Amino acid sequence: MKKFFNFVLLLLVSIVGTLPAVGQSTSFILNGRVIDAETSEGVPFAYLHIEELNRTSTTNVEGEFEIRNIPKGTFTLTTHRIGFRTQSRTFSVEDTSVTLEIKFSPTVLSTQSIEVIGEKNELNGSGLEHASKNIFGSELRRNLGSTLSQTLTNLPGFDQRTNGSAPGRPVIRGLGGERIVILQDGISTGDISAQSSDHAVTTDPSSADEIEIARGPAALAYGSNAIGGVVNIVKNQISTTLPSSLNGSFSVSGETVNRGGSGALNIQAPYKDFAVQMDLSGRLAADTRTPLGPTDNTFFQTTNDGLGLSYIQPWGYIGASGTLYLSTYGIPPDPNGHAEGVDIEMQKLQYDAKSEIILQNELFKMIEAELSFKDYNHKEIEGENAQGTPVVGTEFNLLTTNFNLRIKHRELGFFDRGSLGLTSEYENYEVFGTGTPPSKSIKAGAYLIEEADFDALHLEAGLRFDLVKNKTDETGLFYPVGVSRGAIDSTFYKNRTFAALASSFAAIYQLGGGFSAGGSFIHSFRAPSLEELYSEGPHLASYSFEIGNPDLDPERALAKEVFIRFNQKKLNADITLFHNNFSNYLYARNTGQQNPQRPSLTDYQFVGTKAVLYGAEFSGEVQFLENFVLNASLSYTLAERTVSKQEQANSGYTNDTRPLPQIPPFKTKTSLKFAKNSFELGTRVRYSSQQNRTGEFETPTEGYALLDAFSQYRLEGGNLLHTFSMNVNNLLNTEYYNHLSRIKDLRPEPGININLLYRVYF
């Protein structure tokens, strides 16, 4: 493994070392000034992002900016600042550097955005070539939670799977686990949060510049399994361009529901031809309080720190970073698992290397390469022995190596732009304390993503081929359990190889008058994970006895969605209908049977079945009386699986279908906000209906309505931008239950919580 890592790193460095002689003067500079359209004064601390190149910059106190290493071509520049309309505009680079003057229009809408073509013409709305949703600025701070899933949960279609305070993971349109790809700066997080509800995501959104949520063909660059979407935490750990001066941010926050606090520091600085990026963050909290009292063993202590260094030249850049993630948190007690609860000790070391080469070629624009190595360890401590030494019940070790290569091309035939790439991943997975045997996974993929514009019509298509080989050399201790109950066809573990194509297509048409309509189609492929194939044994932290199935077929699905959007100066609206049809949906099925070896635990058997998930989403925002904004959203997902004739005979269930477990109920969110100058104050009502469409042995949950309040204020002074936020969640201390919580039958969700956040940009 080390030899492979060293070889790829040496190859990458050797390639880049030959470039200066080949690639001199192949790039240009984009500079300019961001000004207030009403006052013509410079706008400081505006965030600029060239999406196709992943170049970012921040304006100085005069509103000036500079972005280096821009190749020839046409690109999209997105500019954001609190209190102004997010602006996207195209610009072209031919044979000289480009200077732009960006006029920012003030707004009180949190999601207002425009697309600018030329100097004066504006088209409302944005195309599918961009991420489906970007969260930054005031919206990010208003919804910022202690976990990634908490931060996203107020978006339409988003929910969170939880098991206490720390282990939360996003669920999108009822899809979670391996169907949601979570990245940081475009690189996989290398943890096992998709496997089980007690495993936390190893990234912290507190110091993120923005959070991107992408669907459609662009998601194929990160895997063929992201039918639910790709969530990317943007921290720019490895700088792609040289900052014009030292800049960054510092934030501190505190909350009452768990007496928690956090702090984060982000610094980006230039030194000659080098860019240095540093991130430090930490969080701690005691047990969470609910309307019925505290939930025991829901504390957490987490730090996520990183340091990156980039060497910037006209031919591109090469950079490396190291990241440390440490976390200790508790899993609440459960009489069906561990009566005293389980403590988790988690650590991850991550090393990344990236390089980009700008090409002097009429066809190819640039080549990108990235190498990443993650060393992940997760211990589940089940009390102490007689000598007072912690007892580790289960320990997970995962070593992950990724190497990805991407080439972006210019106009080719009727395609305006596109990219082709190669991806590879090697996983070495070991679990101690159960019967799960050591296993390995080798993955290789190749993809092609193309885009074309025909006046008001934008088209995007993608194709990806994946080859996956999962293998193990041992047989688990508890394997005969699954065999004896007829859940597994084989009588021995086996190596499995999977190969398949995935495809996606998307289109959007600007109808005029602020209206646009479109749709997307995804044909996904997901090979069974190592856990789904080979898991065996007790998992107290998730209150289950997990049994893998080495005979599982890959998961295949057809996902369709259609939408219509309206975007004007004082009104935005979006309606989406979606339908996901799975020919083989993989999940851990609750058998309702006590395990013979551990009678206190229920068997969860990994199975595949036909399933369908479909539903609708709506979001809208309207400004009235100049300073008031009304925002509303709703989401509803229905999901059911096919019941086989054998299962009908064994269980006595007469219907052909029954609901899938862990599907969120119908939800709405409505907020009213007053905003003037640098101040905003608002309230929000969250409503959830009851969920009585439950899977086998799953309990229903009652509906609820929650009242929240929020306020923000920003202050500019000298060379600093100060922002202050206060959020009050569950203002009436309502007792309610999250249907996706593994402890919903034991304890309610958090009570009233006052969160204060201060952030300063410099």
PDB file of N, CA and C in Angstrom, residues 199-231:
ATOM      1  N   HIS A 199     -22.180   6.378  13.350  1.00  0.00           N
ATOM      2  CA  HIS A 199     -20.915   6.840  12.791  1.00  0.00           C
ATOM      3  C   HIS A 199     -21.063   8.260  12.272  1.00  0.00           C
ATOM      4  N   ALA A 200     -20.220   9.168  12.764  1.00  0.00           N
ATOM      5  CA  ALA A 200     -20.311  10.580  12.413  1.00  0.00           C
ATOM      6  C   ALA A 200     -19.564  10.874  11.118  1.00  0.00           C
ATOM      7  N   VAL A 201     -19.966  11.968  10.468  1.00  0.00           N
ATOM      8  CA  VAL A 201     -19.275  12.468   9.279  1.00  0.00           C
ATOM      9  C   VAL A 201     -18.037  13.231   9.729  1.00  0.00           C
ATOM     10  N   THR A 202     -16.902  12.969   9.106  1.00  0.00           N
ATOM     11  CA  THR A 202     -15.634  13.547   9.558  1.00  0.00           C
ATOM     12  C   THR A 202     -15.304  14.838   8.811  1.00  0.00           C
ATOM     13  N   THR A 203     -16.201  15.801   8.868  1.00  0.00           N
ATOM     14  CA  THR A 203     -15.953  17.140   8.358  1.00  0.00           C
ATOM     15  C   THR A 203     -16.797  18.119   9.151  1.00  0.00           C
ATOM     16  N   ASP A 204     -16.295  19.343   9.303  1.00  0.00           N
ATOM     17  CA  ASP A 204     -16.957  20.358  10.111  1.00  0.00           C
ATOM     18  C   ASP A 204     -17.324  21.532   9.206  1.00  0.00           C
ATOM     19  N   PRO A 205     -18.619  21.902   9.113  1.00  0.00           N
ATOM     20  CA  PRO A 205     -19.018  22.992   8.218  1.00  0.00           C
ATOM     21  C   PRO A 205     -18.785  24.382   8.782  1.00  0.00           C
ATOM     22  N   SER A 206     -18.287  24.499  10.024  1.00  0.00           N
ATOM     23  CA  SER A 206     -18.220  25.809  10.682  1.00  0.00           C
ATOM     24  C   SER A 206     -17.298  26.787   9.971  1.00  0.00           C
ATOM     25  N   SER A 207     -16.239  26.297   9.319  1.00  0.00           N
ATOM     26  CA  SER A 207     -15.300  27.192   8.642  1.00  0.00           C
ATOM     27  C   SER A 207     -15.418  27.114   7.126  1.00  0.00           C
ATOM     28  N   ALA A 208     -16.539  26.581   6.620  1.00  0.00           N
ATOM     29  CA  ALA A 208     -16.710  26.434   5.182  1.00  0.00           C
ATOM     30  C   ALA A 208     -16.969  27.777   4.519  1.00  0.00           C
ATOM     31  N   ASP A 209     -16.395  27.974   3.335  1.00  0.00           N
ATOM     32  CA  ASP A 209     -16.718  29.145   2.522  1.00  0.00           C
ATOM     33  C   ASP A 209     -18.117  29.010   1.933  1.00  0.00           C
ATOM     34  N   GLU A 210     -18.456  27.809   1.533  1.00  0.00           N
ATOM     35  CA  GLU A 210     -19.784  27.532   1.001  1.00  0.00           C
ATOM     36  C   GLU A 210     -20.009  26.025   1.023  1.00  0.00           C
ATOM     37  N   ILE A 211     -21.255  25.625   0.846  1.00  0.00           N
ATOM     38  CA  ILE A 211     -21.627  24.218   0.723  1.00  0.00           C
ATOM     39  C   ILE A 211     -22.358  24.056  -0.597  1.00  0.00           C
ATOM     40  N   GLU A 212     -21.883  23.147  -1.427  1.00  0.00           N
ATOM     41  CA  GLU A 212     -22.480  22.890  -2.730  1.00  0.00           C
ATOM     42  C   GLU A 212     -23.271  21.591  -2.687  1.00  0.00           C
ATOM     43  N   ILE A 213     -24.463  21.624  -3.256  1.00  0.00           N
ATOM     44  CA  ILE A 213     -25.268  20.415  -3.417  1.00  0.00           C
ATOM     45  C   ILE A 213     -25.527  20.250  -4.899  1.00  0.00           C
ATOM     46  N   ALA A 214     -24.984  19.198  -5.501  1.00  0.00           N
ATOM     47  CA  ALA A 214     -25.067  19.005  -6.946  1.00  0.00           C
ATOM     48  C   ALA A 214     -25.767  17.701  -7.275  1.00  0.00           C
ATOM     49  N   ARG A 215     -26.565  17.740  -8.329  1.00  0.00           N
ATOM     50  CA  ARG A 215     -27.194  16.538  -8.879  1.00  0.00           C
ATOM     51  C   ARG A 215     -26.959  16.529 -10.379  1.00  0.00           C
ATOM     52  N   GLY A 216     -27.397  15.472 -11.019  1.00  0.00           N
ATOM     53  CA  GLY A 216     -27.318  15.434 -12.465  1.00  0.00           C
ATOM     54  C   GLY A 216     -25.995  14.910 -12.981  1.00  0.00           C
ATOM     55  N   PRO A 217     -25.701  15.157 -14.266  1.00  0.00           N
ATOM     56  CA  PRO A 217     -24.493  14.597 -14.896  1.00  0.00           C
ATOM     57  C   PRO A 217     -23.205  14.965 -14.191  1.00  0.00           C
ATOM     58  N   ALA A 218     -23.105  16.185 -13.645  1.00  0.00           N
ATOM     59  CA  ALA A 218     -21.861  16.598 -12.990  1.00  0.00           C
ATOM     60  C   ALA A 218     -21.505  15.684 -11.827  1.00  0.00           C
ATOM     61  N   ALA A 219     -22.493  15.059 -11.191  1.00  0.00           N
ATOM     62  CA  ALA A 219     -22.240  14.180 -10.060  1.00  0.00           C
ATOM     63  C   ALA A 219     -21.505  12.906 -10.472  1.00  0.00           C
ATOM     64  N   LEU A 220     -21.540  12.554 -11.765  1.00  0.00           N
ATOM     65  CA  LEU A 220     -20.869  11.333 -12.217  1.00  0.00           C
ATOM     66  C   LEU A 220     -19.353  11.419 -12.080  1.00  0.00           C
ATOM     67  N   ALA A 221     -18.809  12.623 -11.947  1.00  0.00           N
ATOM     68  CA  ALA A 221     -17.367  12.753 -11.747  1.00  0.00           C
ATOM     69  C   ALA A 221     -16.940  12.182 -10.405  1.00  0.00           C
ATOM     70  N   TYR A 222     -17.878  12.026  -9.483  1.00  0.00           N
ATOM     71  CA  TYR A 222     -17.550  11.571  -8.132  1.00  0.00           C
ATOM     72  C   TYR A 222     -18.084  10.181  -7.829  1.00  0.00           C
ATOM     73  N   GLY A 223     -18.737   9.557  -8.792  1.00  0.00           N
ATOM     74  CA  GLY A 223     -19.224   8.209  -8.587  1.00  0.00           C
ATOM     75  C   GLY A 223     -20.531   7.986  -9.314  1.00  0.00           C
ATOM     76  N   SER A 224     -20.843   6.726  -9.549  1.00  0.00           N
ATOM     77  CA  SER A 224     -22.088   6.374 -10.231  1.00  0.00           C
ATOM     78  C   SER A 224     -23.208   6.066  -9.245  1.00  0.00           C
ATOM     79  N   ASN A 225     -22.938   6.229  -7.950  1.00  0.00           N
ATOM     80  CA  ASN A 225     -23.914   5.876  -6.922  1.00  0.00           C
ATOM     81  C   ASN A 225     -24.624   7.076  -6.328  1.00  0.00           C
ATOM     82  N   ALA A 226     -24.290   8.320  -6.762  1.00  0.00           N
ATOM     83  CA  ALA A 226     -24.822   9.520  -6.110  1.00  0.00           C
ATOM     84  C   ALA A 226     -26.203   9.865  -6.649  1.00  0.00           C
ATOM     85  N   ILE A 227     -27.137   8.917  -6.577  1.00  0.00           N
ATOM     86  CA  ILE A 227     -28.479   9.173  -7.065  1.00  0.00           C
ATOM     87  C   ILE A 227     -29.180  10.215  -6.195  1.00  0.00           C
ATOM     88  N   GLY A 228     -28.800  10.289  -4.920  1.00  0.00           N
ATOM     89  CA  GLY A 228     -29.382  11.295  -4.039  1.00  0.00           C
ATOM     90  C   GLY A 228     -28.749  12.661  -4.199  1.00  0.00           C
ATOM     91  N   GLY A 229     -27.480  12.706  -4.615  1.00  0.00           N
ATOM     92  CA  GLY A 229     -26.793  13.970  -4.803  1.00  0.00           C
ATOM     93  C   GLY A 229     -25.399  13.946  -4.219  1.00  0.00           C
ATOM     94  N   VAL A 230     -24.659  15.014  -4.490  1.00  0.00           N
ATOM     95  CA  VAL A 230     -23.308  15.211  -3.977  1.00  0.00           C
ATOM     96  C   VAL A 230     -23.316  16.442  -3.079  1.00  0.00           C
ATOM     97  N   VAL A 231     -22.798  16.298  -1.873  1.00  0.00           N
ATOM     98  CA  VAL A 231     -22.669  17.411  -0.937  1.00  0.00           C
ATOM     99  C   VAL A 231     -21.183  17.699  -0.771  1.00  0.00           C
TER     100      VAL A 231
END
